[in-house]
């Protein structure tokens, strides 16, 4: 029976879909199963189950599979990575091998000749096979296996700059660095941390704010110098200089997406450490509703950013998403009738319709100098990447006094501390009280994975007192699955604490009253604290109690 006929009989395809698949098969020269997948009529797992039944082959779910070391040694990493085969079990002269293409039998013949064993093919989805290959053989395991066998790389000398340059430009090293970066992009990592130790090289990916150790072959330590030199070449850094920190940037495309990578290299005890910040322009949320604001917070913040003048500050620790919120704010107000200028260190994302100026202290282009200059360019809205010092703070207040809307970030723990921080920097209280129109503290928390989300009944005795649960109310949590790396979380959302300044708060700032008094005045005007915003998202099933507790205080 033809494959399409079998799929139609099983109710997996309609007659119309089968006809369309056959038409694509003829046009593109594909196999019929490839045409069905290309058109998206079936998921690979469902198609392989049907093929396994028709071809009388076993189908296996690899999500809970454990493979012993003896079985793994049956095949060299080069064959595993190149042929996308995974040895699962070895017994009585038979090697069970997982593959995702039941019609390509040539790799099985190669394995049979190589091992001298009988081969039992088992069907499994390609993505699951690739995940287990990375888990057991490591990211770039096949490339490193090739590098070990290359005499020129194996005999590397870390002292000669010319040798290091040749190694960094070798095909295997280029491929390995590409695999490390591509794996980070695939796993939605925001950062790659490459950390040298005495006898090993650690590579960690920061995913949804949490660092995860990458599975790597132990031999990668031997190619530490070549890997770091390759990254420095890509970022236009000096590979011969290892005594001082260096910063650079890489741009590349992955599947039509533009990825910008900010590179920071710093000398450490056992070599140079590298941190690469990945900025995926296609995944950045540039609209305020998608940032996770509650409706009332969005309404108040949207009104603030449409005012003609004043300062709006977004506060929080490093990595809280402050700059992304500012980009979203600018995106909401950009129109042909206003001129928007930004001063950033560095410019993270290009915004059409916005004039963006990068800070470069090496040539004297600081925040304060940039601000003084852009006022002559007749802007309506100014965004400052960060208020770091008194000069920048004073320039921002002067810009607000002269009729400009100023958006910036500040490092404080809550919204009410923002005016006090400016005063502590040295800005006069009357300037702060007359120019600051709003401050918003924010944090990022992980979202519950939608694929393994499940309800549970919390223990009332252990639940936080201020959570505000109704009797018998259920909450949600992720049980852990393949799509979330068994963490129960996938993606992040924001918690927000928006303080809109009124006459009472301005008077308190002018009198330099402490933060608790400003908080109380804000509460009377409807201020919702970060923790309270978090509990709303917990009750809605967006995040968990543990996530809110990890980033907010009582």
Coordinates of C-alpha atoms in Angstrom, one line a residue:
X1 CA 0.0 0.0 0.0
X2 CA 1.3 3.5 -0.9
X3 CA 2.2 5.7 2.0
X4 CA -0.4 8.4 1.3
X5 CA -3.1 5.7 1.0
X6 CA -2.1 4.3 4.4
X7 CA -2.1 7.8 6.0
X8 CA -5.5 8.5 4.5
X9 CA -6.9 5.2 5.7
X10 CA -5.6 5.9 9.2
X11 CA -7.3 9.3 9.2
X12 CA -4.0 11.2 9.4
X13 CA -4.4 12.8 6.0
X14 CA -7.4 13.9 3.9
X15 CA -7.7 13.0 0.2
X16 CA -7.1 16.6 -0.7
X17 CA -3.9 16.8 1.5
X18 CA -2.6 13.5 0.0
X19 CA -3.2 14.9 -3.5
X20 CA -1.4 18.2 -2.6
X21 CA 1.6 16.2 -1.2
X22 CA 1.8 14.1 -4.4
X23 CA 1.8 17.3 -6.4
X24 CA 4.7 18.8 -4.3
X25 CA 6.5 15.5 -4.6
X26 CA 6.5 15.7 -8.4
X27 CA 7.4 19.4 -8.5
X28 CA 10.3 19.3 -6.0
X29 CA 11.5 15.8 -6.6
X30 CA 10.9 14.9 -2.9
X31 CA 9.9 11.6 -1.3
X32 CA 6.2 11.6 -0.4
X33 CA 7.0 11.5 3.4
X34 CA 9.2 14.6 2.9
X35 CA 6.5 16.4 1.0
X36 CA 3.9 15.7 3.8
X37 CA 6.3 17.1 6.4
X38 CA 7.2 20.1 4.2
X39 CA 3.5 21.0 3.9
X40 CA 3.0 20.7 7.6
X41 CA 0.2 18.2 7.4
X42 CA 1.7 15.9 10.0
X43 CA 4.2 16.2 12.8
X44 CA 7.3 14.1 12.3
X45 CA 6.5 12.0 15.4
X46 CA 3.0 11.0 14.0
X47 CA 4.4 10.3 10.5
X48 CA 7.2 8.1 11.9
X49 CA 4.7 6.1 14.0
X50 CA 2.7 5.4 10.9
X51 CA 5.8 4.5 8.8
X52 CA 7.1 2.3 11.6
X53 CA 3.8 0.3 11.6
X54 CA 3.8 0.1 7.8
X55 CA 7.5 -0.9 7.5
X56 CA 7.3 -3.2 10.5
X57 CA 10.0 -1.3 12.4
X58 CA 10.0 -0.4 16.1
X59 CA 9.3 3.2 17.1
X60 CA 10.7 4.6 20.3
X61 CA 10.2 7.6 22.5
X62 CA 13.7 8.8 23.5
X63 CA 12.7 11.4 26.1
X64 CA 13.3 9.0 29.0
X65 CA 16.1 6.9 27.3
X66 CA 19.4 6.2 29.2
X67 CA 22.3 4.8 27.3
X68 CA 25.2 3.0 29.0
X69 CA 28.9 3.9 28.2
X70 CA 29.7 0.6 26.6
X71 CA 27.0 1.1 24.0
X72 CA 28.1 4.6 23.3
X73 CA 31.6 3.4 22.6
X74 CA 30.2 1.1 19.8
X75 CA 30.3 4.1 17.4
X76 CA 32.8 6.8 17.0
X77 CA 31.5 10.4 17.5
X78 CA 32.3 11.3 14.0
X79 CA 29.9 8.7 12.6
X80 CA 27.2 9.6 15.1
X81 CA 27.3 13.3 14.3
X82 CA 27.7 12.9 10.5
X83 CA 25.1 10.2 10.0
X84 CA 22.7 11.4 12.8
X85 CA 22.6 7.8 14.2
X86 CA 22.4 7.0 17.9
X87 CA 23.3 3.6 19.4
X88 CA 20.7 2.7 22.0
X89 CA 21.5 -0.8 23.2
X90 CA 24.0 -3.6 22.5
X91 CA 23.2 -7.3 23.2
X92 CA 24.1 -10.7 21.8
X93 CA 25.9 -9.3 18.8
X94 CA 23.1 -6.9 17.9
X95 CA 23.3 -3.1 18.0
X96 CA 20.1 -1.2 18.3
X97 CA 20.4 2.1 16.4
X98 CA 17.9 5.0 16.4
X99 CA 17.5 6.9 13.1
X100 CA 14.9 9.3 11.7
X101 CA 14.9 8.4 8.0
X102 CA 13.7 4.8 7.4
X103 CA 14.4 5.0 3.7
X104 CA 18.1 5.9 3.9
X105 CA 19.8 2.5 4.7
X106 CA 23.3 3.3 3.6
X107 CA 24.4 4.6 7.0
X108 CA 23.3 1.3 8.6
X109 CA 25.4 -0.6 6.1
X110 CA 28.4 1.6 7.1
X111 CA 27.8 0.9 10.8
X112 CA 27.4 -2.9 10.1
X113 CA 30.8 -2.9 8.3
X114 CA 32.4 -0.8 11.0
X115 CA 31.2 -2.7 14.0
X116 CA 30.8 -6.2 12.6
X117 CA 27.4 -6.4 14.5
X118 CA 23.9 -7.0 13.4
X119 CA 22.0 -3.7 13.2
X120 CA 18.4 -3.3 14.5
X121 CA 17.0 0.0 13.2
X122 CA 14.6 1.9 15.5
X123 CA 12.7 5.0 14.4
X124 CA 12.7 8.2 16.4
X125 CA 12.2 11.9 15.7
X126 CA 15.3 13.7 14.4
X127 CA 15.1 16.4 17.0
X128 CA 15.1 13.9 19.9
X129 CA 18.0 12.0 18.3
X130 CA 20.0 15.2 18.0
X131 CA 19.3 16.2 21.6
X132 CA 20.6 12.9 22.9
X133 CA 23.7 13.1 20.6
X134 CA 24.5 16.5 22.2
X135 CA 23.8 15.2 25.7
X136 CA 26.0 12.1 25.4
X137 CA 28.7 13.2 22.9
X138 CA 28.7 16.9 23.6
X139 CA 28.1 20.0 21.5
X140 CA 30.5 19.9 18.6
X141 CA 31.5 16.4 19.5
X142 CA 32.0 15.3 15.9
X143 CA 34.1 18.3 15.1
X144 CA 36.3 17.8 18.1
X145 CA 36.8 14.2 17.1
X146 CA 38.0 15.4 13.7
X147 CA 40.3 18.0 15.4
X148 CA 41.9 15.4 17.6
X149 CA 42.8 13.5 14.5
X150 CA 44.3 16.5 12.8
X151 CA 48.0 16.5 13.4
X152 CA 48.4 20.3 12.9
X153 CA 45.8 21.1 15.5
X154 CA 46.9 18.4 17.9
X155 CA 50.5 19.8 17.9
X156 CA 49.3 23.3 18.7
X157 CA 51.7 25.7 20.5
X158 CA 50.1 28.3 22.6
X159 CA 53.1 30.7 22.5
X160 CA 53.5 31.6 18.9
X161 CA 51.0 34.2 17.6
X162 CA 51.3 33.0 14.0
X163 CA 50.5 29.4 15.0
X164 CA 47.5 30.7 17.0
X165 CA 46.3 32.6 14.0
X166 CA 46.6 29.6 11.8
X167 CA 44.7 27.5 14.3
X168 CA 41.9 30.0 14.7
X169 CA 41.4 30.1 11.0
X170 CA 41.4 26.3 10.5
X171 CA 38.2 24.8 9.1
X172 CA 37.5 22.6 12.2
X173 CA 37.9 25.5 14.7
X174 CA 35.6 27.7 12.6
X175 CA 33.0 24.9 12.5
X176 CA 33.3 24.3 16.2
X177 CA 32.8 27.9 17.2
X178 CA 29.8 28.1 14.8
X179 CA 28.3 25.0 16.4
X180 CA 28.7 26.5 19.9
X181 CA 26.9 29.8 18.8
X182 CA 24.2 28.0 16.8
X183 CA 23.4 25.7 19.8
X184 CA 22.9 28.8 21.9
X185 CA 20.6 30.4 19.4
X186 CA 18.6 27.1 19.1
X187 CA 18.3 26.9 22.9
X188 CA 17.1 30.6 23.1
X189 CA 20.1 31.5 25.2
X190 CA 20.8 35.2 25.9
X191 CA 24.4 34.7 26.8
X192 CA 27.3 32.3 26.3
X193 CA 29.9 32.0 29.1
X194 CA 33.2 30.5 28.1
X195 CA 35.2 29.9 31.3
X196 CA 38.8 28.5 31.5
X197 CA 39.8 26.4 34.5
X198 CA 43.0 24.5 35.2
X199 CA 42.1 21.2 33.6
X200 CA 38.9 21.9 31.7
X201 CA 37.0 24.5 29.7
X202 CA 33.4 25.3 30.7
X203 CA 30.8 26.6 28.4
X204 CA 27.5 27.7 29.9
X205 CA 24.3 29.1 28.3
X206 CA 22.0 31.5 30.1
X207 CA 18.5 30.5 29.2
X208 CA 15.5 32.4 30.7
X209 CA 17.9 34.1 33.1
X210 CA 19.4 30.8 34.5
X211 CA 22.9 29.4 33.5
X212 CA 22.9 25.8 32.1
X213 CA 26.1 23.8 31.6
X214 CA 26.6 22.7 28.0
X215 CA 27.5 19.1 27.5
X216 CA 31.0 19.1 26.0
X217 CA 33.6 16.5 25.1
X218 CA 36.4 16.6 27.6
X219 CA 38.9 17.1 24.8
X220 CA 37.6 20.6 24.2
X221 CA 40.0 21.9 26.8
X222 CA 42.9 21.2 24.4
X223 CA 41.5 23.7 21.9
X224 CA 40.8 26.5 24.3
X225 CA 43.3 28.9 22.8
X226 CA 42.1 28.3 19.3
X227 CA 38.4 28.7 20.2
X228 CA 39.0 32.0 22.0
X229 CA 41.3 33.3 19.2
X230 CA 38.6 32.5 16.7
X231 CA 36.0 34.4 18.6
X232 CA 38.4 37.4 18.9
X233 CA 39.0 37.3 15.1
X234 CA 35.2 37.4 14.5
X235 CA 34.9 40.3 16.9
X236 CA 37.8 42.2 15.3
X237 CA 39.9 42.0 18.5
X238 CA 43.6 41.7 19.0
X239 CA 44.4 38.0 19.3
X240 CA 48.0 38.6 20.5
X241 CA 46.8 40.8 23.4
X242 CA 45.9 38.7 26.5
X243 CA 46.7 41.0 29.3
X244 CA 43.8 43.5 29.2
X245 CA 40.0 43.2 28.7
X246 CA 38.7 43.7 25.2
X247 CA 35.2 44.3 23.8
X248 CA 33.9 43.7 20.3
X249 CA 30.9 42.7 18.2
X250 CA 29.9 40.0 15.8
X251 CA 27.0 40.0 13.3
X252 CA 25.7 36.9 11.6
X253 CA 22.5 35.4 10.1
X254 CA 20.8 32.2 11.2
X255 CA 17.8 31.0 9.1
X256 CA 17.0 34.5 7.9
X257 CA 17.3 36.0 11.4
X258 CA 19.9 38.6 12.2
X259 CA 21.9 37.9 15.4
X260 CA 24.1 40.5 16.9
X261 CA 26.7 39.2 19.4
X262 CA 28.4 41.5 21.9
X263 CA 31.7 40.0 23.0
X264 CA 33.6 40.7 26.2
X265 CA 37.0 39.1 26.8
X266 CA 38.8 39.4 30.1
X267 CA 42.1 37.8 31.3
X268 CA 41.7 35.1 34.0
X269 CA 44.0 32.8 36.0
X270 CA 44.0 29.9 33.4
X271 CA 43.4 31.9 30.2
X272 CA 40.9 34.3 28.8
X273 CA 37.2 34.2 29.8
X274 CA 34.6 35.2 27.2
X275 CA 31.0 36.3 27.6
X276 CA 28.9 36.7 24.4
X277 CA 25.6 38.5 24.7
X278 CA 23.2 37.3 21.9
X279 CA 20.8 39.9 20.6
X280 CA 18.2 38.2 18.4
X281 CA 16.3 41.1 16.7
X282 CA 13.5 38.9 15.5
X283 CA 12.7 37.8 19.1
X284 CA 12.7 41.2 20.8
X285 CA 9.3 42.3 22.0
X286 CA 9.0 45.9 20.9
X287 CA 5.4 46.5 22.0
X288 CA 4.4 47.4 25.5
X289 CA 1.4 44.9 25.9
X290 CA 3.8 42.0 25.0
X291 CA 6.1 43.1 27.8
X292 CA 3.6 41.6 30.3
X293 CA 2.1 44.8 31.8
X294 CA -1.3 44.6 33.4
X295 CA -3.9 46.7 31.7
X296 CA -4.0 49.5 34.3
X297 CA -0.2 49.7 34.4
X298 CA 0.0 49.8 30.6
X299 CA -2.7 52.5 30.5
X300 CA -0.8 54.7 33.0
X301 CA 2.6 54.1 31.4
X302 CA 1.3 54.8 27.9
X303 CA -0.1 58.1 29.2
X304 CA 3.3 59.0 30.7
X305 CA 5.3 58.5 27.5
X306 CA 2.9 60.7 25.6
X307 CA 3.5 63.7 27.8
X308 CA 5.4 66.6 26.2
X309 CA 8.2 66.9 28.7
X310 CA 9.6 65.4 31.9
X311 CA 11.8 62.4 32.9
X312 CA 10.6 58.8 33.0
X313 CA 12.9 56.3 34.7
X314 CA 12.9 52.5 34.4
X315 CA 14.7 50.9 37.3
X316 CA 16.0 47.5 38.3
X317 CA 19.1 45.3 38.4
X318 CA 21.2 44.4 35.4
X319 CA 19.4 42.0 33.1
X320 CA 15.9 43.1 34.2
X321 CA 14.9 44.1 30.7
X322 CA 15.0 47.9 31.3
X323 CA 16.4 48.8 27.9
X324 CA 14.0 46.6 26.1
X325 CA 11.1 48.4 27.9
X326 CA 12.5 51.7 26.8
X327 CA 12.7 50.4 23.2
X328 CA 9.1 49.3 23.4
X329 CA 8.1 52.8 24.8
X330 CA 9.9 54.5 21.9
X331 CA 8.2 52.1 19.4
X332 CA 4.8 53.2 20.8
X333 CA 5.4 56.9 20.3
X334 CA 7.4 57.1 17.1
X335 CA 5.6 59.0 14.3
X336 CA 6.7 61.4 11.5
X337 CA 5.7 64.4 13.7
X338 CA 8.3 64.0 16.4
X339 CA 12.1 63.6 16.4
X340 CA 13.6 60.9 18.7
X341 CA 17.3 60.8 19.6
X342 CA 19.0 58.2 21.7
X343 CA 22.4 58.0 23.4
X344 CA 23.3 54.4 24.2
X345 CA 26.3 52.3 25.3
X346 CA 26.2 50.3 23.1
X347 CA 23.3 50.6 20.6
X348 CA 21.6 47.2 21.1
X349 CA 18.9 47.3 18.4
X350 CA 18.2 49.5 15.4
X351 CA 14.9 51.2 15.6
X352 CA 13.6 52.7 12.2
X353 CA 12.7 56.3 12.6
X354 CA 15.0 56.9 15.6
X355 CA 18.4 58.6 15.5
X356 CA 20.7 56.5 17.6
X357 CA 24.1 57.6 18.9
X358 CA 26.6 55.2 20.3
X359 CA 28.7 56.2 23.3
X360 CA 32.5 55.7 22.8
X361 CA 34.6 56.9 25.8
X362 CA 37.8 56.1 23.9
X363 CA 37.2 59.2 21.7
X364 CA 35.6 61.3 24.5
X365 CA 32.0 60.5 23.4
X366 CA 30.3 60.1 26.8
X367 CA 26.6 60.2 27.8
X368 CA 27.0 63.8 29.1
X369 CA 28.8 65.1 26.0
X370 CA 26.3 63.3 23.7
X371 CA 23.4 64.9 25.6
X372 CA 24.8 68.4 25.3
X373 CA 25.3 68.0 21.6
X374 CA 21.9 66.4 20.7
X375 CA 19.9 69.2 22.3
X376 CA 21.1 71.3 19.3
X377 CA 19.4 68.8 17.0
X378 CA 15.9 69.9 18.1
X379 CA 14.7 66.6 19.5
X380 CA 11.2 66.0 21.0
X381 CA 12.1 62.8 22.8
X382 CA 15.5 61.7 24.2
X383 CA 16.4 58.3 25.4
X384 CA 19.6 57.9 27.6
X385 CA 20.8 54.3 27.9
X386 CA 21.6 54.8 31.6
X387 CA 22.1 57.6 34.1
X388 CA 25.4 56.6 35.7
X389 CA 26.8 59.9 37.1
X390 CA 26.0 63.4 38.2
X391 CA 26.9 65.0 34.8
X392 CA 24.5 62.7 32.9
X393 CA 21.8 63.2 35.6
X394 CA 22.1 67.0 35.4
X395 CA 22.0 67.0 31.6
X396 CA 18.9 64.9 31.7
X397 CA 17.1 67.2 34.1
X398 CA 18.1 70.3 32.0
X399 CA 16.8 68.6 28.9
X400 CA 13.4 67.9 30.7
X401 CA 13.3 71.6 31.9
X402 CA 13.7 72.9 28.4
X403 CA 10.7 71.0 27.1
X404 CA 11.9 67.5 26.2
X405 CA 10.6 64.1 27.2
X406 CA 13.6 62.1 28.6
X407 CA 13.5 58.3 29.0
X408 CA 16.3 56.5 30.8
X409 CA 17.3 53.7 33.2
X410 CA 18.6 53.7 36.7
X411 CA 19.9 51.0 39.1
X412 CA 17.5 51.0 42.1
X413 CA 15.5 48.3 43.8
X414 CA 12.1 49.9 43.6
X415 CA 10.3 52.8 41.9
X416 CA 10.2 55.1 45.0
X417 CA 14.0 55.0 45.4
X418 CA 14.6 56.6 42.0
X419 CA 14.3 60.3 43.1
X420 CA 16.4 59.6 46.2
X421 CA 19.1 58.1 44.0
X422 CA 19.2 61.2 41.8
X423 CA 19.5 63.4 44.8
X424 CA 22.2 61.2 46.3
X425 CA 24.1 61.6 43.0
X426 CA 24.1 65.4 43.6
X427 CA 21.1 66.6 41.6
X428 CA 19.3 69.4 43.5
X429 CA 15.9 68.2 45.0
X430 CA 14.0 71.0 43.3
X431 CA 15.2 69.8 39.9
X432 CA 14.2 66.2 40.7
X433 CA 10.8 67.2 42.0
X434 CA 10.0 69.4 39.0
X435 CA 11.2 67.1 36.2
X436 CA 10.6 63.5 37.3
X437 CA 7.1 62.5 36.2
X438 CA 7.3 58.8 36.7
X439 CA 9.5 55.8 37.7
X440 CA 8.9 52.2 37.0
X441 CA 10.7 49.3 38.7
X442 CA 10.7 46.0 36.9
X443 CA 11.9 42.4 37.1
X444 CA 11.9 39.4 34.8
X445 CA 10.4 36.1 35.9
X446 CA 10.2 32.8 34.0
X447 CA 6.9 31.8 32.4
X448 CA 5.4 28.4 33.1
X449 CA 6.1 26.1 30.1
X450 CA 2.8 25.8 28.1
X451 CA 3.6 22.2 27.0
X452 CA 3.8 20.7 30.5
X453 CA 1.7 23.2 32.5
X454 CA -0.4 21.5 35.1
X455 CA -2.7 22.6 38.0
X456 CA -2.0 21.8 41.7
X457 CA -3.5 22.6 45.0
X458 CA -1.1 24.6 47.2
X459 CA -0.7 24.0 50.9
X460 CA -2.3 27.0 52.6
X461 CA 0.1 26.7 55.5
X462 CA 3.2 27.1 53.3
X463 CA 1.8 29.7 50.9
X464 CA 2.9 33.3 51.3
X465 CA 0.4 35.2 53.5
X466 CA 0.1 38.1 50.9
X467 CA -0.6 35.8 48.0
X468 CA -4.3 36.3 48.3
X469 CA -5.6 32.8 47.4
X470 CA -9.3 32.0 47.4
X471 CA -10.3 28.9 49.4
X472 CA -9.6 25.7 47.3
X473 CA -8.0 27.8 44.6
X474 CA -5.5 25.9 42.3
X475 CA -2.3 27.3 41.0
X476 CA -0.1 26.2 38.1
X477 CA 3.4 24.8 37.5
X478 CA 5.4 23.1 34.8
X479 CA 6.1 19.4 35.3
X480 CA 9.2 19.5 33.0
X481 CA 9.4 18.3 29.4
X482 CA 11.7 18.3 26.4
X483 CA 10.7 21.7 25.1
X484 CA 11.6 23.4 28.5
X485 CA 14.8 21.3 29.2
X486 CA 12.9 19.7 32.1
X487 CA 12.8 23.0 34.0
X488 CA 9.1 23.6 33.8
X489 CA 9.7 27.1 32.5
X490 CA 9.9 28.6 28.9
X491 CA 10.3 32.3 28.2
X492 CA 10.0 35.2 30.5
X493 CA 7.6 38.0 31.4
X494 CA 7.9 41.2 33.4
X495 CA 6.8 42.4 36.8
X496 CA 6.1 46.1 37.1
X497 CA 5.8 48.7 39.8
X498 CA 4.8 52.1 38.3
X499 CA 5.0 55.2 40.4
X500 CA 3.3 58.2 38.8
X501 CA 4.4 61.4 40.4
X502 CA 1.8 63.8 41.8
X503 CA 1.9 67.0 43.8
X504 CA 2.2 65.1 47.1
X505 CA 5.1 62.9 46.0
X506 CA 6.9 65.9 44.4
X507 CA 6.6 67.8 47.7
X508 CA 8.1 64.8 49.6
X509 CA 11.0 64.7 47.1
X510 CA 11.6 68.4 47.5
X511 CA 11.8 68.0 51.3
X512 CA 14.1 64.9 50.8
X513 CA 11.8 62.6 52.7
X514 CA 12.8 59.0 53.0
X515 CA 11.7 56.3 50.6
X516 CA 9.0 54.7 52.9
X517 CA 7.1 58.0 53.0
X518 CA 7.2 58.2 49.2
X519 CA 5.9 54.6 49.0
X520 CA 3.0 55.4 51.3
X521 CA 2.1 58.5 49.2
X522 CA 2.2 56.3 46.1
X523 CA 0.0 53.7 47.7
X524 CA -2.6 56.3 48.4
X525 CA -2.5 57.1 44.6
X526 CA -2.8 53.5 43.6
X527 CA 0.8 52.2 43.5
X528 CA 1.0 48.4 43.1
X529 CA 4.3 46.9 44.3
X530 CA 6.4 44.4 42.3
X531 CA 5.4 41.5 44.6
X532 CA 1.7 42.3 44.2
X533 CA 2.0 42.4 40.5
X534 CA 3.8 39.0 40.7
X535 CA 1.0 37.5 42.7
X536 CA -1.5 38.6 40.0
X537 CA 0.5 36.6 37.4
X538 CA 0.8 33.6 39.8
X539 CA -3.0 33.5 40.2
X540 CA -3.4 33.8 36.4
X541 CA -1.1 30.8 35.9
X542 CA 1.6 32.8 34.1
X543 CA 4.4 32.2 36.6
X544 CA 5.0 30.4 39.9
X545 CA 5.3 31.4 43.5
X546 CA 8.9 30.5 43.6
X547 CA 9.8 32.8 40.7
X548 CA 8.1 35.8 42.4
X549 CA 9.7 35.1 45.8
X550 CA 13.2 34.9 44.1
X551 CA 13.1 38.5 42.8
X552 CA 10.8 40.5 45.1
X553 CA 10.8 41.5 48.8
X554 CA 8.0 41.7 51.3

